[in-house]
CSV table of C-alpha atoms in Angstrom, one decimal:
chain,number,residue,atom,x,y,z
A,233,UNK,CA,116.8,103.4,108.8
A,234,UNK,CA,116.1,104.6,112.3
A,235,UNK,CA,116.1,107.3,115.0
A,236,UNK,CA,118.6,107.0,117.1
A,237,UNK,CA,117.7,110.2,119.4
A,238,UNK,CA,114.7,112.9,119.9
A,239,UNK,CA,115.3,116.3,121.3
A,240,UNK,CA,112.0,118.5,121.4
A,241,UNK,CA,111.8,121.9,123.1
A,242,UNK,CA,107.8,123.5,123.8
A,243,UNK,CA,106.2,120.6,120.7
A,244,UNK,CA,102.4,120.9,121.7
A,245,UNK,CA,102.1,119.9,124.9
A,246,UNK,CA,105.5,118.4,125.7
A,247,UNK,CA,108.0,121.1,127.1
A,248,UNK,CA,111.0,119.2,127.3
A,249,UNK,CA,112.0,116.3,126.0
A,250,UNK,CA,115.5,114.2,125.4
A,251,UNK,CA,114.8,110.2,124.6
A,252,UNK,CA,117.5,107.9,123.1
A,253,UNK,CA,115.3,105.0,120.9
A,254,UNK,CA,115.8,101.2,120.4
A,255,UNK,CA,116.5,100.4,116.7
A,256,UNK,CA,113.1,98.2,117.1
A,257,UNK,CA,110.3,98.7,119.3
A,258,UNK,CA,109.5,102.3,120.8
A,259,UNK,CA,106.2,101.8,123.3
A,260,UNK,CA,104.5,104.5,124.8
A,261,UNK,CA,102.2,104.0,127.5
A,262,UNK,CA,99.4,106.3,128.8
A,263,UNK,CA,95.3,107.6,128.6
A,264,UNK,CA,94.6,109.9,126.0
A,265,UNK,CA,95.4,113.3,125.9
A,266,UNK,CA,98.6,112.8,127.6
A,267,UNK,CA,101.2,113.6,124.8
A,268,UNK,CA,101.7,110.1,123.3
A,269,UNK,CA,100.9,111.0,119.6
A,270,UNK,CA,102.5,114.7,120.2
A,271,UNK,CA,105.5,112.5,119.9
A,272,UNK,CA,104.6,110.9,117.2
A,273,UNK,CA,103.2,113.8,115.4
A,274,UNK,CA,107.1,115.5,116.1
A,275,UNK,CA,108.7,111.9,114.3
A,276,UNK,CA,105.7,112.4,111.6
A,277,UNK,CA,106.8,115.9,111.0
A,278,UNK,CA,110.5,115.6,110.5
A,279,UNK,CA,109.8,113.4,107.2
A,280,UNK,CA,106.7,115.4,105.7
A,281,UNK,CA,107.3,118.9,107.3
A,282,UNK,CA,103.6,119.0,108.3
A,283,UNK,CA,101.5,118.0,111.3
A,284,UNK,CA,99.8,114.3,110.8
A,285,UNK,CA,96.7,116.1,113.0
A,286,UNK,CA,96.0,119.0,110.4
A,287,UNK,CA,97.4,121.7,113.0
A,288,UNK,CA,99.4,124.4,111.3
A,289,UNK,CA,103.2,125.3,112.3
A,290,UNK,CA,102.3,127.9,114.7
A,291,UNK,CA,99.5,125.8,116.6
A,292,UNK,CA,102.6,122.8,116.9
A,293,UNK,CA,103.8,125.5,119.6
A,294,UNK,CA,103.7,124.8,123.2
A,295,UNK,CA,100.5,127.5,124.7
A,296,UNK,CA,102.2,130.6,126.1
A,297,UNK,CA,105.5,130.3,124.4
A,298,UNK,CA,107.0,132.1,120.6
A,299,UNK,CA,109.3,128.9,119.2
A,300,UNK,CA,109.8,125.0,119.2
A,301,UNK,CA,112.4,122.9,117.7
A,302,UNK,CA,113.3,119.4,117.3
A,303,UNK,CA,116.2,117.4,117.2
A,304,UNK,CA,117.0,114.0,115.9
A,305,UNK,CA,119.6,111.6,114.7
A,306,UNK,CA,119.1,109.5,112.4
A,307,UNK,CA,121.2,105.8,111.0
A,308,UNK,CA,120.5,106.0,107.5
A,309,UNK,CA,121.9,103.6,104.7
A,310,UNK,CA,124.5,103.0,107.4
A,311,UNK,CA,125.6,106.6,108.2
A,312,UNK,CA,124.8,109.0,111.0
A,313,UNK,CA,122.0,111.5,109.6
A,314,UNK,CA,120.8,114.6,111.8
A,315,UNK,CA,118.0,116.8,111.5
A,316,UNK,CA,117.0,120.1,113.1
A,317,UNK,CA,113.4,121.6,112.8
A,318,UNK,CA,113.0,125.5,114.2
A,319,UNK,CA,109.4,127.1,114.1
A,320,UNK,CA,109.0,130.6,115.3
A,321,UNK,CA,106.0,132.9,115.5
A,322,UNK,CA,106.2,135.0,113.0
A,323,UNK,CA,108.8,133.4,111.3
A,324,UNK,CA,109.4,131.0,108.5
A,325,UNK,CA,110.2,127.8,109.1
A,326,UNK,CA,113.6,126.2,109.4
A,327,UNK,CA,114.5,122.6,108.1
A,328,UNK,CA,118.5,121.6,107.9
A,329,UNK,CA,119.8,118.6,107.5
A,330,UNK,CA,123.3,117.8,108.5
A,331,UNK,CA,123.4,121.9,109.5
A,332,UNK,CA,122.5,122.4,105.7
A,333,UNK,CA,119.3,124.6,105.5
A,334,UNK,CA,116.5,123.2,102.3
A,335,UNK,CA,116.1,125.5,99.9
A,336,UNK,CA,113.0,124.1,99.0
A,337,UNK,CA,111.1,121.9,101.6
A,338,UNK,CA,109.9,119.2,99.2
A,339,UNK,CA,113.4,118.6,98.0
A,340,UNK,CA,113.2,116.6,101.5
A,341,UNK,CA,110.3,114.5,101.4
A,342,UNK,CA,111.3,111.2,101.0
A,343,UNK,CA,114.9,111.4,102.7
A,344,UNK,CA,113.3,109.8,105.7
A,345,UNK,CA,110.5,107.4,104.7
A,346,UNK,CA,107.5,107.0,107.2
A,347,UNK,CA,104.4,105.4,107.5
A,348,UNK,CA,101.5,106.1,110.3
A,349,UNK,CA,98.7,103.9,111.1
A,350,UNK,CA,96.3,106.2,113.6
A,351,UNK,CA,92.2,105.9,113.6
A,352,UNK,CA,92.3,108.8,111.4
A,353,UNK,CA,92.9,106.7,109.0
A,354,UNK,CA,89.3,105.6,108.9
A,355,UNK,CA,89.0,109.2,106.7
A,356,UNK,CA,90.9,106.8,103.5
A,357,UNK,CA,87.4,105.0,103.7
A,358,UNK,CA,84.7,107.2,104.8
A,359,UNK,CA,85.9,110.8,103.5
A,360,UNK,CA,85.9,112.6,100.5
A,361,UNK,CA,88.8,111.9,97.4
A,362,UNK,CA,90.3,114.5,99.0
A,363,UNK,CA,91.3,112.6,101.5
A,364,UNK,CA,92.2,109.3,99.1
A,365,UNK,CA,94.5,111.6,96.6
A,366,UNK,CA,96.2,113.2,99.5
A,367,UNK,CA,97.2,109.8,100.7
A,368,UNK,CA,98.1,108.4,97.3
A,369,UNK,CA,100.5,111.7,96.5
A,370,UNK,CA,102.0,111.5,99.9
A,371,UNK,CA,103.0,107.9,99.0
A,372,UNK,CA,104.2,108.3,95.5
A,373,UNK,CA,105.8,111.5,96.6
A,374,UNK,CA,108.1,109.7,98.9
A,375,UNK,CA,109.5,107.5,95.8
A,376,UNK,CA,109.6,109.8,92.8
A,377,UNK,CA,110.9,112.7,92.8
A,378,UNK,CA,109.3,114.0,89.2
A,379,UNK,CA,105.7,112.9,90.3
A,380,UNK,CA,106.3,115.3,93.5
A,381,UNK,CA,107.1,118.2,90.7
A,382,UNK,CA,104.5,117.1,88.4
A,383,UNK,CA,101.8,117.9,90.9
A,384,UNK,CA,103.5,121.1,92.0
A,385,UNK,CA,103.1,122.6,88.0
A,386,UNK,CA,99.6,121.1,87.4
A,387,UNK,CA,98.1,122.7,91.1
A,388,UNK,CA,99.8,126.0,89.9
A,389,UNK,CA,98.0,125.9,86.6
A,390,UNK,CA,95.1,124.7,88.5
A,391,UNK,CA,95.0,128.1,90.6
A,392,UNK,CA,95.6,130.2,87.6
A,393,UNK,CA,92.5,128.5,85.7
A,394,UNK,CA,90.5,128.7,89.4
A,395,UNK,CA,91.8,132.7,89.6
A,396,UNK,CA,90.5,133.6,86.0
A,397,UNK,CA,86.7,131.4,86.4
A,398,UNK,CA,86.5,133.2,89.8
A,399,UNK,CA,87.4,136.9,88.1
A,400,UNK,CA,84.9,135.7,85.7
A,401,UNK,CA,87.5,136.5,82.8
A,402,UNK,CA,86.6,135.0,79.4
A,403,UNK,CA,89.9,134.8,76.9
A,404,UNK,CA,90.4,132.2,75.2
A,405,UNK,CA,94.1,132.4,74.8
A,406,UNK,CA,94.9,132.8,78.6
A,407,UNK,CA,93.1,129.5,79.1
A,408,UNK,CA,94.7,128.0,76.2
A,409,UNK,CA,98.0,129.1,77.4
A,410,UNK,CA,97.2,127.6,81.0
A,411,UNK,CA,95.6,124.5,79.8
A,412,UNK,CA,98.6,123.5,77.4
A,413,UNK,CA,101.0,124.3,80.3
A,414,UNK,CA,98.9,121.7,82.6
A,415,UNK,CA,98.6,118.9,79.9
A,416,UNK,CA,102.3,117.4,80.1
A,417,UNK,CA,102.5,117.1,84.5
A,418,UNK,CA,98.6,115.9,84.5
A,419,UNK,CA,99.6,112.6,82.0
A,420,UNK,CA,102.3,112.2,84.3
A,421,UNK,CA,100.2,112.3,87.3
A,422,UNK,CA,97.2,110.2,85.9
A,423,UNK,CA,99.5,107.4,84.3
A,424,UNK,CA,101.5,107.2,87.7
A,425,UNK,CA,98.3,107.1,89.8
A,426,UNK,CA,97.0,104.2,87.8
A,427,UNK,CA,99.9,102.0,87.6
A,428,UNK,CA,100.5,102.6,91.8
A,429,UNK,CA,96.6,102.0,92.5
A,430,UNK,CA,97.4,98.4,90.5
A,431,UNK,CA,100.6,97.9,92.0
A,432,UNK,CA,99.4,98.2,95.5
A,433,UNK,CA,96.1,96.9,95.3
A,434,UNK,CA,97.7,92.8,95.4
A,435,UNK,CA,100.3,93.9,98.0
A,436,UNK,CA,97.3,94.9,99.8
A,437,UNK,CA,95.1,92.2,99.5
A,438,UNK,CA,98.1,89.9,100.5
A,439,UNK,CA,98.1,92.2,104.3
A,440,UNK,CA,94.1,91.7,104.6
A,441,UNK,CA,94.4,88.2,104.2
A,442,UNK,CA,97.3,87.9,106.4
A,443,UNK,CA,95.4,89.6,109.2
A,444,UNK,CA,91.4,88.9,108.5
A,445,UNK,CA,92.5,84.8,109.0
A,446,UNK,CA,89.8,82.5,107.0
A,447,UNK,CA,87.6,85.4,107.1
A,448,UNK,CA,86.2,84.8,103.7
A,449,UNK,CA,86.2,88.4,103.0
A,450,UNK,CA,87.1,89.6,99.6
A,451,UNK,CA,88.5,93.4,99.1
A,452,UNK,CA,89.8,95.0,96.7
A,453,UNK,CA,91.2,98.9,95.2
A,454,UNK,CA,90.2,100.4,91.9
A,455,UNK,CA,91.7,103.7,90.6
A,456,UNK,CA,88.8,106.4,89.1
A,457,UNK,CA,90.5,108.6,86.7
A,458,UNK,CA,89.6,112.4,85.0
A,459,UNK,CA,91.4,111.5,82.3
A,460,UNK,CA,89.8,108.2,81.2
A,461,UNK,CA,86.7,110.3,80.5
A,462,UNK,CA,88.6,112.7,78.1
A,463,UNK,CA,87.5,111.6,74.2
A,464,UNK,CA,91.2,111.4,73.2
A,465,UNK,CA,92.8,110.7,77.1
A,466,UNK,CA,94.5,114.7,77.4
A,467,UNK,CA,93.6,117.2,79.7
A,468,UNK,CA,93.2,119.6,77.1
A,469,UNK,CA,90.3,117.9,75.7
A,470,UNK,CA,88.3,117.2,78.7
A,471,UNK,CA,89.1,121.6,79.9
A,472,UNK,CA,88.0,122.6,76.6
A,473,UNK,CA,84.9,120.4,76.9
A,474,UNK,CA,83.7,121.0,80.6
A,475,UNK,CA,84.7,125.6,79.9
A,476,UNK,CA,81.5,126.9,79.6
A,477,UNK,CA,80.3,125.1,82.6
A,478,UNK,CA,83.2,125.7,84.9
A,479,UNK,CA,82.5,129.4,83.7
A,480,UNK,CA,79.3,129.0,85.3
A,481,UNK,CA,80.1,127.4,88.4
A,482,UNK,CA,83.6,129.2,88.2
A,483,UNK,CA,86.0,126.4,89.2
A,484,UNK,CA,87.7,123.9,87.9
A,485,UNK,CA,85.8,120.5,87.6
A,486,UNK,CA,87.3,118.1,85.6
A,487,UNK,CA,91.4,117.0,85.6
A,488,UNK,CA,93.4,114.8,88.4
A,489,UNK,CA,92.2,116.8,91.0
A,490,UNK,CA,89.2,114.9,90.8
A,491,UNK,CA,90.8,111.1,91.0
A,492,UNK,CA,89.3,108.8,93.7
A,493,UNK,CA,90.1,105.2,94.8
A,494,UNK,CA,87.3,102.8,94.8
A,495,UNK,CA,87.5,101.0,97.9
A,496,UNK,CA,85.3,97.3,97.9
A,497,UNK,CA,84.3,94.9,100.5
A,498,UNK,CA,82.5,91.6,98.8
A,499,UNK,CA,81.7,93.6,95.8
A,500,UNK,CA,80.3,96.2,98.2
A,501,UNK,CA,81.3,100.1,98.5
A,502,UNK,CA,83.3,100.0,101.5
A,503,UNK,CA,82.2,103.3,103.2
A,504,UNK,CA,78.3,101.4,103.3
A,505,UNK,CA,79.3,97.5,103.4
A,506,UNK,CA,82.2,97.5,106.4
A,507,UNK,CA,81.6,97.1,110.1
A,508,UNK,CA,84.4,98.7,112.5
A,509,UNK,CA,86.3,96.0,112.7
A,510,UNK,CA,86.1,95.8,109.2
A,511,UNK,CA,87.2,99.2,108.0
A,512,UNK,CA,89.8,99.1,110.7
A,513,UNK,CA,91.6,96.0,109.9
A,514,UNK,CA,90.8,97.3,105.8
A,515,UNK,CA,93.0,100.5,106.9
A,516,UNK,CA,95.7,98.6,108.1
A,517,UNK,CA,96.1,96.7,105.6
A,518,UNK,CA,96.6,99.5,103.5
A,519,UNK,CA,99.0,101.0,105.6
A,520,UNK,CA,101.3,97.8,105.8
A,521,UNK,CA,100.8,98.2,102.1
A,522,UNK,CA,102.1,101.5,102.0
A,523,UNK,CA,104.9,100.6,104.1
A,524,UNK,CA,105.9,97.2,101.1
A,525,UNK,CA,105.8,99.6,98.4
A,526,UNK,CA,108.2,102.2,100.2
A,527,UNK,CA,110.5,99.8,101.4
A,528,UNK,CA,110.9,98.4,97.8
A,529,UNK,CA,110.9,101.2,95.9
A,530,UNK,CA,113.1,103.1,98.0
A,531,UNK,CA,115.7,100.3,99.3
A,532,UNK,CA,114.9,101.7,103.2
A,533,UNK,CA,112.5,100.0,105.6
A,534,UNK,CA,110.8,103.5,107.0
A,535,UNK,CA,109.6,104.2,110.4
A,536,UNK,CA,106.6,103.5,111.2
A,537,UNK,CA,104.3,104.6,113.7
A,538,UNK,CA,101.5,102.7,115.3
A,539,UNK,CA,99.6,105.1,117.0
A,540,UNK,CA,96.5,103.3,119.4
A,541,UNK,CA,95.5,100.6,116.3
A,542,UNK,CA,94.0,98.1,118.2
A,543,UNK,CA,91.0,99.6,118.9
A,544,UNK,CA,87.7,97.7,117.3
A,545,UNK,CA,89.6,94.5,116.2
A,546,UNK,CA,89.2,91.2,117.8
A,547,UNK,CA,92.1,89.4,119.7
A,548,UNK,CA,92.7,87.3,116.7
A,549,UNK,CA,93.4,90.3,114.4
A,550,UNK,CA,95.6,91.9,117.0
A,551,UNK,CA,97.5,89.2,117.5
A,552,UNK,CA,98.3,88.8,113.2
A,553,UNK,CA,99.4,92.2,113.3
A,554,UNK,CA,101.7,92.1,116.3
A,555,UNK,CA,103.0,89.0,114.6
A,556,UNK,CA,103.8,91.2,111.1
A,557,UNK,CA,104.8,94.4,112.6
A,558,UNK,CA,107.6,92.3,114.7
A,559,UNK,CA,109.2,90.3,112.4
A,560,UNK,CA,112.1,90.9,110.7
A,561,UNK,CA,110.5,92.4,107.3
A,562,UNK,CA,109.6,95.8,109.4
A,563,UNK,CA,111.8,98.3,111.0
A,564,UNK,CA,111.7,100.4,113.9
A,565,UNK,CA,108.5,101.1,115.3
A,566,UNK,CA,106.9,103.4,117.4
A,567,UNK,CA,103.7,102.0,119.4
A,568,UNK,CA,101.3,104.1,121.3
A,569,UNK,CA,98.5,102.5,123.7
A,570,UNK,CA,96.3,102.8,126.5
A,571,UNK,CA,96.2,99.1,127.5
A,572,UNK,CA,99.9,97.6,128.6
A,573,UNK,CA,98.6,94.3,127.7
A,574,UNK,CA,99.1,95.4,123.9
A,575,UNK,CA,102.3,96.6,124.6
A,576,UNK,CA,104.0,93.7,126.6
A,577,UNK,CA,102.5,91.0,123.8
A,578,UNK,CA,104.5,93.1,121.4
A,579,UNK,CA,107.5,93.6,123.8
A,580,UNK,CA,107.9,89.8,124.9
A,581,UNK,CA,108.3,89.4,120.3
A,582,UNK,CA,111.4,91.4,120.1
A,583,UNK,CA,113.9,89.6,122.3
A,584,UNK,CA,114.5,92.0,124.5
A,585,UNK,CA,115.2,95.0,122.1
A,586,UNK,CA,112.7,97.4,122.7
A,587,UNK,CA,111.7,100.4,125.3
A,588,UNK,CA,109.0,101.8,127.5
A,589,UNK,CA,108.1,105.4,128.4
A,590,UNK,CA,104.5,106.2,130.5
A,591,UNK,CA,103.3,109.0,129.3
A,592,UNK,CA,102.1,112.1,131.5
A,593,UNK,CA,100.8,115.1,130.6
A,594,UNK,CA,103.7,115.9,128.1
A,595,UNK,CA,106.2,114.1,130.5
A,596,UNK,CA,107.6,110.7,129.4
A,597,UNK,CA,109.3,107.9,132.3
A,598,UNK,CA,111.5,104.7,131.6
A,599,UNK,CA,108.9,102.0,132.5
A,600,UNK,CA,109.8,98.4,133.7
């Protein structure tokens, strides 16, 4: 799969914008703050229907103005694909594919498979779970469908448990009722979680050797579960058992919501043992990861979006991951940077298919 073309009308800081892409490399030259990752937050948006930088729908519109909207085309299995995003103040927003509105937005996440490798991505290491379950739903989401529904029902019976400890309403049947309905999608959601943390875990140790070299450094992932603490494994036990002090503290603290990854370096907690470079070549590993999995649970090589990565790693790193990214068992790629140097080592890989836009102030030029 790959964009073919990009049409974006008053996106952040980027006005106008028409670009037609190379099925390979997509390189974006300029400093920061320019509009380099506007575009890629635009590509990011048009396969999750949410901003990769946290801003909501009406902050995605250009300063002064009431709408944006994007355009793209698509090659998908082999056939022409075309999506239109409108947002308007106001306004809810619109999503059609092929002229044919969603009914439901997440009946479209994982039509267009995308990965993003950005220095947020330092958050997977050093943030809260939050951060760590977002990533692992997002991922999971993108391949099965009932996982993305499972979550839905157990985070509306998580609200309605949250709503009644926060009214301070004690009956016993209501929580019953809410606990029973939250039992079936969190078994899915746990069993899922754990299999995928194991799963990924050796395709991602495979991607940190490949670009660490004879580093000698061992890493590895470890999936923390609610349930395993339950006495029989259900939800229902483990809510039953922590009621009286969620009454207290009125909110729910036990269930998936509370999952974590273990992240390791040498045995070591990775937020406390890993340099920079470290964390930064640990991150994208797991991204490349990410991007194995989808591929070969989805039969589509997604997009993926390189968005200033080489920042903290040595020359020796960069080079492995120029070598990866560029050879034939990756897509189309999109590559932002402030140094050419990056860019033309990547370029002069591709045989001659790839592009080059400078980037300024929200305007993008055809660079030699």
């Amino acid at each position: 799969m790959y964009l073919r073309h990009l049409s974006l009308t008053n996106f952040k800081n980027i006005a106008e914008l028409s670009l037609d892409f190379s099925a390979k490399i997509n390189c974006f030259l300029g400093n920061n703050g320019m509009g380099k990752s506007n575009l890629l937050d635009a590509v990011h948006y048009l396969s999750f229907c949410r901003s990769f930088a946290g801003m909501t729908d009406t902050q995605l519109i250009r300063r002064g103005e009431e709408f944006t909207t994007a355009r793209a085309a698509y090659m998908r299995r082999d056939t022409p694909e075309e999506l239109t995003l409108g947002i308007t103040r106001g306004k809810r927003k619109s999503l059609k594919r092929g002229g044919k509105e969603y009914a439901r937005l997440s009946e479209h996440i994982g039509t267009f498979p995308l990965v993003l490798v950005s220095p947020a991505d330092i958050d997977l290491i050093q943030g809260p779970a939050e951060e760590r379950r977002r990533w692992t739903d997002m991922v999971i989401s993108q391949s099965d469908r009932r996982y993305l529904d499972a979550l839905i029902h157990y985070n509306s019976g998580l609200e309605q448990r949250n709503r009644l400890l926060r009214a301070n309403i004690v009956d016993h049947n209501l929580y019953d009722a809410i606990e029973c309905a939250m039992e079936a999608p969190a078994a899915y959601i746990h069993r899922v979680r754990k299999e995928w943390t194991e799963r990924l875990s050796g395709i991602f140790m495979h991607y940190h050797r490949a670009i660490a070299g004879e580093s000698g450094e061992e890493v590895n992932l470890s999936f923390t579960g609610s349930l395993d603490k339950s006495p029989d494994g259900s939800l229902v036990s483990l809510l039953q058992g922590a009621r009286r002090h969620d009454e207290t503290v009125r909110h729910t603290t036990v269930g998936p919501h509370r999952d974590d990854i273990e992240m390791h370096l040498d045995g070591m907690p990775m937020r406390r043992a890993g340099s920079q470079g470290q964390c930064k070549t640990f991150t994208v590993a797991l991204r490349l990861a990410q991007y194995d999995f989808l591929h070969t649970a989805t039969g589509i090589k997604p997009i993926l979006l390189l968005d200033d990565i080489f920042d903290k790693l040595d020359s020796q790193r960069v080079e492995r991951i120029m070598a990866m990214v560029t050879s034939d068992e990756f897509g189309q790629i999109f590559v932002t940077d402030t140094n050419r140097d990056h860019l033309d080592a990547i370029m002069s890989r591709t045989g001659g298919d790839y592009r080059l836009w400078t980037v300024d102030n929200g305007h993008f030029s055809p660079a030699n």
